[in-house]
Amino acid sequence: NAGVTQTPKFRVLKTGQSMTLLCAQDMNHEYMYWYRQDPGMGLRLIHYSVGEGTTAKGEVPDGYNVSRLKKQNFLLGLESAAPSQTSVYFCATTLRGGPSYEQYFGPGTRLTVT
Amino acid sequence: GIQVEQSPPDLILQEGANSTLRCNFSDSVNNLQWFHQNPWGQLINLFYIPSGTKQNGRLSATTVATERYSLLYISSSQTTDSGVYFCAAGGATNKLIFGTGTLLAVQP
């Protein structure tokens, strides 16, 4: 099992360009999350999904869009990248229901916007 | 919303020493987790512990929900324990609020 994977691992964008980050999981988890991590700060939730076809806003959703067309994939889009979106992006998943709510994280995507 | 504070912000230990990391949260929670971020950036879940005590090898955690704090104990520290330890708290929706972490450096 690959667990949680993220594509790409690194990316450099110019201001105004767009891109999509892909998160894929093979654990059959219902909940998926996108976080960003900036230096000296903890992780902040951008958007999340509690199931296929559903999405919701987190703490810092502005400038991002998401889609969950398939249960195993959660896409994070930047329509017009800004230098303030330079960050490390992490995807996480959680099994819905039952006694276990541990979040499992992907390896991260390092994005630089110049 | 919930606020999460961690202390200390930085900690330097000699190999073999013990340490206690603290996490305070501002409201009642039903989800409290500890994570370790290794020097390569990978985040690993250590404990899901909304209340009570758990142990896993040299690590253990205790959450006193009524007093709104959680403690992470590391015994006989090793260099591989180095990294950032995050506490995260949340409610029933599984939306977690992360603290700013404790940076631990274990020296040989």
PDB file of C-alpha atoms in Angstrom:
ATOM      1  CA  ASN A   1       0.000   0.000   0.000  1.00  0.00           C
ATOM      2  CA  ALA A   2       1.302   3.416  -0.924  1.00  0.00           C
ATOM      3  CA  GLY A   3      -0.779   5.169   1.778  1.00  0.00           C
ATOM      4  CA  VAL A   4      -1.080   8.871   0.964  1.00  0.00           C
ATOM      5  CA  THR A   5       0.830  10.216  -2.025  1.00  0.00           C
ATOM      6  CA  GLN A   6       1.185  13.752  -3.354  1.00  0.00           C
ATOM      7  CA  THR A   7       2.074  14.973  -6.820  1.00  0.00           C
ATOM      8  CA  PRO A   8       4.271  16.893  -7.548  1.00  0.00           C
ATOM      9  CA  LYS A   9       6.916  16.977  -4.791  1.00  0.00           C
ATOM     10  CA  PHE A  10       8.305  20.358  -5.847  1.00  0.00           C
ATOM     11  CA  ARG A  11       7.061  23.143  -8.082  1.00  0.00           C
ATOM     12  CA  VAL A  12       8.082  26.680  -8.952  1.00  0.00           C
ATOM     13  CA  LEU A  13       5.416  29.000 -10.371  1.00  0.00           C
ATOM     14  CA  LYS A  14       5.414  32.557 -11.571  1.00  0.00           C
ATOM     15  CA  THR A  15       2.880  34.983 -10.176  1.00  0.00           C
ATOM     16  CA  GLY A  16      -0.427  34.559 -11.963  1.00  0.00           C
ATOM     17  CA  GLN A  17       0.155  31.002 -13.161  1.00  0.00           C
ATOM     18  CA  SER A  18      -2.188  28.193 -12.206  1.00  0.00           C
ATOM     19  CA  MET A  19      -1.569  24.641 -11.057  1.00  0.00           C
ATOM     20  CA  THR A  20      -3.230  21.645  -9.465  1.00  0.00           C
ATOM     21  CA  LEU A  21      -1.844  19.518  -6.651  1.00  0.00           C
ATOM     22  CA  LEU A  22      -2.992  15.917  -6.500  1.00  0.00           C
ATOM     23  CA  CYS A  23      -3.483  13.869  -3.361  1.00  0.00           C
ATOM     24  CA  ALA A  24      -4.181  10.165  -3.747  1.00  0.00           C
ATOM     25  CA  GLN A  25      -4.900   7.565  -1.059  1.00  0.00           C
ATOM     26  CA  ASP A  26      -5.385   3.821  -1.168  1.00  0.00           C
ATOM     27  CA  MET A  27      -6.633   3.381   2.403  1.00  0.00           C
ATOM     28  CA  ASN A  28     -10.334   3.777   1.562  1.00  0.00           C
ATOM     29  CA  HIS A  29     -10.560   6.743   3.948  1.00  0.00           C
ATOM     30  CA  GLU A  30     -13.594   8.998   3.764  1.00  0.00           C
ATOM     31  CA  TYR A  31     -12.150  12.290   5.010  1.00  0.00           C
ATOM     32  CA  MET A  32      -9.393  14.154   3.203  1.00  0.00           C
ATOM     33  CA  TYR A  33      -7.706  17.467   4.039  1.00  0.00           C
ATOM     34  CA  TRP A  34      -5.364  20.034   2.534  1.00  0.00           C
ATOM     35  CA  TYR A  35      -3.049  21.987   4.857  1.00  0.00           C
ATOM     36  CA  ARG A  36      -0.334  24.528   4.332  1.00  0.00           C
ATOM     37  CA  GLN A  37       2.743  24.872   6.544  1.00  0.00           C
ATOM     38  CA  ASP A  38       4.699  28.099   6.755  1.00  0.00           C
ATOM     39  CA  PRO A  39       7.972  28.659   8.657  1.00  0.00           C
ATOM     40  CA  GLY A  40       7.503  28.946  12.406  1.00  0.00           C
ATOM     41  CA  MET A  41       3.851  28.047  12.198  1.00  0.00           C
ATOM     42  CA  GLY A  42       1.829  24.942  12.595  1.00  0.00           C
ATOM     43  CA  LEU A  43      -0.313  23.529   9.859  1.00  0.00           C
ATOM     44  CA  ARG A  44      -3.370  25.479   8.773  1.00  0.00           C
ATOM     45  CA  LEU A  45      -6.370  23.845   7.154  1.00  0.00           C
ATOM     46  CA  ILE A  46      -7.217  25.109   3.660  1.00  0.00           C
ATOM     47  CA  HIS A  47     -10.125  22.890   2.579  1.00  0.00           C
ATOM     48  CA  TYR A  48     -11.389  19.465   3.485  1.00  0.00           C
ATOM     49  CA  SER A  49     -13.802  16.799   2.271  1.00  0.00           C
ATOM     50  CA  VAL A  50     -15.940  14.376   4.253  1.00  0.00           C
ATOM     51  CA  GLY A  51     -16.719  12.187   1.271  1.00  0.00           C
ATOM     52  CA  GLU A  52     -16.783  11.841  -2.489  1.00  0.00           C
ATOM     53  CA  GLY A  53     -18.412  14.852  -4.109  1.00  0.00           C
ATOM     54  CA  THR A  54     -18.249  17.034  -0.974  1.00  0.00           C
ATOM     55  CA  THR A  55     -15.885  19.856  -0.026  1.00  0.00           C
ATOM     56  CA  ALA A  56     -15.807  22.505   2.713  1.00  0.00           C
ATOM     57  CA  LYS A  57     -13.688  25.497   3.673  1.00  0.00           C
ATOM     58  CA  GLY A  58     -11.083  25.428   6.401  1.00  0.00           C
ATOM     59  CA  GLU A  59      -9.191  28.242   8.132  1.00  0.00           C
ATOM     60  CA  VAL A  60      -7.438  29.747   5.088  1.00  0.00           C
ATOM     61  CA  PRO A  61      -9.439  28.919   1.911  1.00  0.00           C
ATOM     62  CA  ASP A  62      -8.967  32.148  -0.051  1.00  0.00           C
ATOM     63  CA  GLY A  63      -7.125  31.725  -3.361  1.00  0.00           C
ATOM     64  CA  TYR A  64      -7.640  27.944  -3.455  1.00  0.00           C
ATOM     65  CA  ASN A  65     -10.248  25.607  -4.884  1.00  0.00           C
ATOM     66  CA  VAL A  66     -10.683  21.876  -4.388  1.00  0.00           C
ATOM     67  CA  SER A  67     -12.502  18.944  -5.912  1.00  0.00           C
ATOM     68  CA  ARG A  68     -13.214  15.379  -4.772  1.00  0.00           C
ATOM     69  CA  LEU A  69     -14.653  13.648  -7.826  1.00  0.00           C
ATOM     70  CA  LYS A  70     -13.326  10.253  -6.762  1.00  0.00           C
ATOM     71  CA  LYS A  71     -13.070   8.942  -3.217  1.00  0.00           C
ATOM     72  CA  GLN A  72      -9.370   8.250  -3.508  1.00  0.00           C
ATOM     73  CA  ASN A  73      -8.341  11.637  -4.940  1.00  0.00           C
ATOM     74  CA  PHE A  74      -8.455  15.175  -3.572  1.00  0.00           C
ATOM     75  CA  LEU A  75      -7.279  17.992  -5.833  1.00  0.00           C
ATOM     76  CA  LEU A  76      -6.091  21.428  -4.701  1.00  0.00           C
ATOM     77  CA  GLY A  77      -6.088  24.171  -7.323  1.00  0.00           C
ATOM     78  CA  LEU A  78      -4.439  27.561  -7.440  1.00  0.00           C
ATOM     79  CA  GLU A  79      -6.077  29.607 -10.203  1.00  0.00           C
ATOM     80  CA  SER A  80      -3.739  32.617 -10.046  1.00  0.00           C
ATOM     81  CA  ALA A  81      -0.714  31.979  -7.856  1.00  0.00           C
ATOM     82  CA  ALA A  82       0.617  34.707  -5.568  1.00  0.00           C
ATOM     83  CA  PRO A  83       3.934  34.896  -3.657  1.00  0.00           C
ATOM     84  CA  SER A  84       1.932  34.583  -0.404  1.00  0.00           C
ATOM     85  CA  GLN A  85       1.054  31.052  -1.485  1.00  0.00           C
ATOM     86  CA  THR A  86       4.681  29.973  -1.259  1.00  0.00           C
ATOM     87  CA  SER A  87       4.476  27.185   1.277  1.00  0.00           C
ATOM     88  CA  VAL A  88       4.661  23.454   1.887  1.00  0.00           C
ATOM     89  CA  TYR A  89       1.327  21.781   1.219  1.00  0.00           C
ATOM     90  CA  PHE A  90       0.290  18.619   2.996  1.00  0.00           C
ATOM     91  CA  CYS A  91      -2.596  16.302   2.307  1.00  0.00           C
ATOM     92  CA  ALA A  92      -4.047  14.141   5.075  1.00  0.00           C
ATOM     93  CA  THR A  93      -6.732  11.488   5.396  1.00  0.00           C
ATOM     94  CA  THR A  94      -8.882  10.057   8.176  1.00  0.00           C
ATOM     95  CA  LEU A  95     -11.030   6.970   8.400  1.00  0.00           C
ATOM     96  CA  ARG A  96     -14.609   8.051   9.042  1.00  0.00           C
ATOM     97  CA  GLY A  97     -16.402   6.393  11.880  1.00  0.00           C
ATOM     98  CA  GLY A  98     -15.143   3.831  14.344  1.00  0.00           C
ATOM     99  CA  PRO A  99     -12.788   4.539  17.219  1.00  0.00           C
ATOM    100  CA  SER A 100      -9.850   5.704  15.158  1.00  0.00           C
ATOM    101  CA  TYR A 101      -9.547   9.306  13.974  1.00  0.00           C
ATOM    102  CA  GLU A 102      -5.809   9.487  13.408  1.00  0.00           C
ATOM    103  CA  GLN A 103      -4.803  11.682  10.521  1.00  0.00           C
ATOM    104  CA  TYR A 104      -2.320  10.210   8.062  1.00  0.00           C
ATOM    105  CA  PHE A 105      -0.210  12.636   6.067  1.00  0.00           C
ATOM    106  CA  GLY A 106       1.329  12.616   2.631  1.00  0.00           C
ATOM    107  CA  PRO A 107       4.983  13.610   2.091  1.00  0.00           C
ATOM    108  CA  GLY A 108       4.184  17.203   1.143  1.00  0.00           C
ATOM    109  CA  THR A 109       4.580  19.451  -1.895  1.00  0.00           C
ATOM    110  CA  ARG A 110       6.987  22.376  -1.729  1.00  0.00           C
ATOM    111  CA  LEU A 111       5.631  25.250  -3.806  1.00  0.00           C
ATOM    112  CA  THR A 112       7.514  28.451  -4.574  1.00  0.00           C
ATOM    113  CA  VAL A 113       5.775  31.362  -6.282  1.00  0.00           C
ATOM    114  CA  THR A 114       8.125  34.009  -7.691  1.00  0.00           C
TER     115      THR A 114
ATOM    116  CA  GLY B   1     -12.466  28.779  17.725  1.00  0.00           C
ATOM    117  CA  ILE B   2     -10.087  26.486  19.538  1.00  0.00           C
ATOM    118  CA  GLN B   3      -6.609  27.811  20.251  1.00  0.00           C
ATOM    119  CA  VAL B   4      -3.669  25.500  20.837  1.00  0.00           C
ATOM    120  CA  GLU B   5      -0.466  26.515  22.602  1.00  0.00           C
ATOM    121  CA  GLN B   6       2.637  24.373  22.951  1.00  0.00           C
ATOM    122  CA  SER B   7       5.610  24.671  25.248  1.00  0.00           C
ATOM    123  CA  PRO B   8       8.517  24.870  25.237  1.00  0.00           C
ATOM    124  CA  PRO B   9       9.083  26.196  21.696  1.00  0.00           C
ATOM    125  CA  ASP B  10      12.588  24.733  21.576  1.00  0.00           C
ATOM    126  CA  LEU B  11      14.337  21.984  23.494  1.00  0.00           C
ATOM    127  CA  ILE B  12      17.864  20.617  23.363  1.00  0.00           C
ATOM    128  CA  LEU B  13      18.594  17.285  25.032  1.00  0.00           C
ATOM    129  CA  GLN B  14      21.509  14.971  25.432  1.00  0.00           C
ATOM    130  CA  GLU B  15      20.907  11.447  24.232  1.00  0.00           C
ATOM    131  CA  GLY B  16      19.373   9.368  27.019  1.00  0.00           C
ATOM    132  CA  ALA B  17      17.599  12.257  28.722  1.00  0.00           C
ATOM    133  CA  ASN B  18      13.860  12.437  29.380  1.00  0.00           C
ATOM    134  CA  SER B  19      11.547  15.283  28.415  1.00  0.00           C
ATOM    135  CA  THR B  20       7.977  16.492  28.746  1.00  0.00           C
ATOM    136  CA  LEU B  21       6.197  18.546  26.097  1.00  0.00           C
ATOM    137  CA  ARG B  22       3.014  20.396  26.951  1.00  0.00           C
ATOM    138  CA  CYS B  23      -0.066  21.319  24.922  1.00  0.00           C
ATOM    139  CA  ASN B  24      -2.775  23.643  26.238  1.00  0.00           C
ATOM    140  CA  PHE B  25      -6.068  24.096  24.445  1.00  0.00           C
ATOM    141  CA  SER B  26      -8.667  26.793  24.964  1.00  0.00           C
ATOM    142  CA  ASP B  27     -11.915  24.872  24.721  1.00  0.00           C
ATOM    143  CA  SER B  28     -13.298  21.413  25.289  1.00  0.00           C
ATOM    144  CA  VAL B  29     -12.263  19.017  22.547  1.00  0.00           C
ATOM    145  CA  ASN B  30     -13.057  15.482  21.518  1.00  0.00           C
ATOM    146  CA  ASN B  31     -10.056  15.082  19.259  1.00  0.00           C
ATOM    147  CA  LEU B  32      -6.462  15.547  20.404  1.00  0.00           C
ATOM    148  CA  GLN B  33      -3.494  14.215  18.449  1.00  0.00           C
ATOM    149  CA  TRP B  34       0.280  14.376  18.681  1.00  0.00           C
ATOM    150  CA  PHE B  35       2.479  14.325  15.579  1.00  0.00           C
ATOM    151  CA  HIS B  36       6.191  14.144  14.929  1.00  0.00           C
ATOM    152  CA  GLN B  37       7.662  15.920  11.913  1.00  0.00           C
ATOM    153  CA  ASN B  38      11.078  14.468  11.157  1.00  0.00           C
ATOM    154  CA  PRO B  39      13.942  16.543   9.719  1.00  0.00           C
ATOM    155  CA  TRP B  40      12.897  15.466   6.208  1.00  0.00           C
ATOM    156  CA  GLY B  41       9.437  16.958   6.683  1.00  0.00           C
ATOM    157  CA  GLN B  42       7.373  13.795   7.030  1.00  0.00           C
ATOM    158  CA  LEU B  43       4.530  14.001   9.550  1.00  0.00           C
ATOM    159  CA  ILE B  44       3.859  10.886  11.601  1.00  0.00           C
ATOM    160  CA  ASN B  45       0.896  10.400  13.893  1.00  0.00           C
ATOM    161  CA  LEU B  46       2.079   9.476  17.381  1.00  0.00           C
ATOM    162  CA  PHE B  47      -1.117   9.397  19.420  1.00  0.00           C
ATOM    163  CA  TYR B  48      -4.821   9.949  19.154  1.00  0.00           C
ATOM    164  CA  ILE B  49      -5.590  10.846  22.757  1.00  0.00           C
ATOM    165  CA  PRO B  50      -8.653  12.992  23.532  1.00  0.00           C
ATOM    166  CA  SER B  51      -8.451  11.790  27.145  1.00  0.00           C
ATOM    167  CA  GLY B  52      -6.534   9.373  29.328  1.00  0.00           C
ATOM    168  CA  THR B  53      -3.063   7.920  28.928  1.00  0.00           C
ATOM    169  CA  LYS B  54      -1.406   5.917  26.173  1.00  0.00           C
ATOM    170  CA  GLN B  55       2.060   4.499  25.784  1.00  0.00           C
ATOM    171  CA  ASN B  56       4.001   3.401  22.733  1.00  0.00           C
ATOM    172  CA  GLY B  57       7.538   2.292  23.496  1.00  0.00           C
ATOM    173  CA  ARG B  58       9.562   5.186  24.875  1.00  0.00           C
ATOM    174  CA  LEU B  59       6.749   7.646  24.192  1.00  0.00           C
ATOM    175  CA  SER B  60       3.655   8.188  26.244  1.00  0.00           C
ATOM    176  CA  ALA B  61       0.935  10.810  26.333  1.00  0.00           C
ATOM    177  CA  THR B  62      -1.613  11.981  28.838  1.00  0.00           C
ATOM    178  CA  THR B  63      -4.598  14.252  28.222  1.00  0.00           C
ATOM    179  CA  VAL B  64      -6.562  15.817  31.071  1.00  0.00           C
ATOM    180  CA  ALA B  65      -9.571  17.045  29.142  1.00  0.00           C
ATOM    181  CA  THR B  66     -11.238  18.737  32.120  1.00  0.00           C
ATOM    182  CA  GLU B  67      -8.143  20.909  32.636  1.00  0.00           C
ATOM    183  CA  ARG B  68      -7.534  21.384  28.885  1.00  0.00           C
ATOM    184  CA  TYR B  69      -3.990  20.149  28.539  1.00  0.00           C
ATOM    185  CA  SER B  70      -2.042  17.242  27.164  1.00  0.00           C
ATOM    186  CA  LEU B  71       1.501  16.081  27.864  1.00  0.00           C
ATOM    187  CA  LEU B  72       3.873  14.099  25.686  1.00  0.00           C
ATOM    188  CA  TYR B  73       6.663  12.230  27.488  1.00  0.00           C
ATOM    189  CA  ILE B  74       9.813  11.094  25.735  1.00  0.00           C
ATOM    190  CA  SER B  75      12.053   8.811  27.761  1.00  0.00           C
ATOM    191  CA  SER B  76      15.638   7.806  27.022  1.00  0.00           C
ATOM    192  CA  SER B  77      15.738  10.144  24.040  1.00  0.00           C
ATOM    193  CA  GLN B  78      17.596   9.159  20.879  1.00  0.00           C
ATOM    194  CA  THR B  79      18.930  11.281  18.028  1.00  0.00           C
ATOM    195  CA  THR B  80      16.158   9.897  15.849  1.00  0.00           C
ATOM    196  CA  ASP B  81      13.637  11.644  18.131  1.00  0.00           C
ATOM    197  CA  SER B  82      14.800  14.999  16.774  1.00  0.00           C
ATOM    198  CA  GLY B  83      12.304  17.069  14.833  1.00  0.00           C
ATOM    199  CA  VAL B  84       9.191  19.080  15.544  1.00  0.00           C
ATOM    200  CA  TYR B  85       6.398  17.784  17.731  1.00  0.00           C
ATOM    201  CA  PHE B  86       2.925  19.128  17.027  1.00  0.00           C
ATOM    202  CA  CYS B  87      -0.189  18.954  19.101  1.00  0.00           C
ATOM    203  CA  ALA B  88      -3.518  19.348  17.294  1.00  0.00           C
ATOM    204  CA  ALA B  89      -6.988  19.648  18.774  1.00  0.00           C
ATOM    205  CA  GLY B  90     -10.473  19.677  17.326  1.00  0.00           C
ATOM    206  CA  GLY B  91     -14.128  18.854  17.562  1.00  0.00           C
ATOM    207  CA  ALA B  92     -16.395  16.237  16.082  1.00  0.00           C
ATOM    208  CA  THR B  93     -15.800  17.246  12.449  1.00  0.00           C
ATOM    209  CA  ASN B  94     -12.172  16.097  12.591  1.00  0.00           C
ATOM    210  CA  LYS B  95     -11.018  19.606  11.713  1.00  0.00           C
ATOM    211  CA  LEU B  96      -7.788  19.975  13.656  1.00  0.00           C
ATOM    212  CA  ILE B  97      -6.174  23.164  14.919  1.00  0.00           C
ATOM    213  CA  PHE B  98      -2.416  22.791  15.179  1.00  0.00           C
ATOM    214  CA  GLY B  99      -0.090  24.391  17.680  1.00  0.00           C
ATOM    215  CA  THR B 100       3.144  25.965  16.504  1.00  0.00           C
ATOM    216  CA  GLY B 101       5.170  22.984  17.665  1.00  0.00           C
ATOM    217  CA  THR B 102       8.139  22.148  19.872  1.00  0.00           C
ATOM    218  CA  LEU B 103      11.470  21.869  18.057  1.00  0.00           C
ATOM    219  CA  LEU B 104      13.478  19.075  19.684  1.00  0.00           C
ATOM    220  CA  ALA B 105      17.163  18.502  19.058  1.00  0.00           C
ATOM    221  CA  VAL B 106      18.740  15.417  20.620  1.00  0.00           C
ATOM    222  CA  GLN B 107      22.510  15.578  20.674  1.00  0.00           C
ATOM    223  CA  PRO B 108      24.716  12.445  20.789  1.00  0.00           C
TER     224      PRO B 108
END
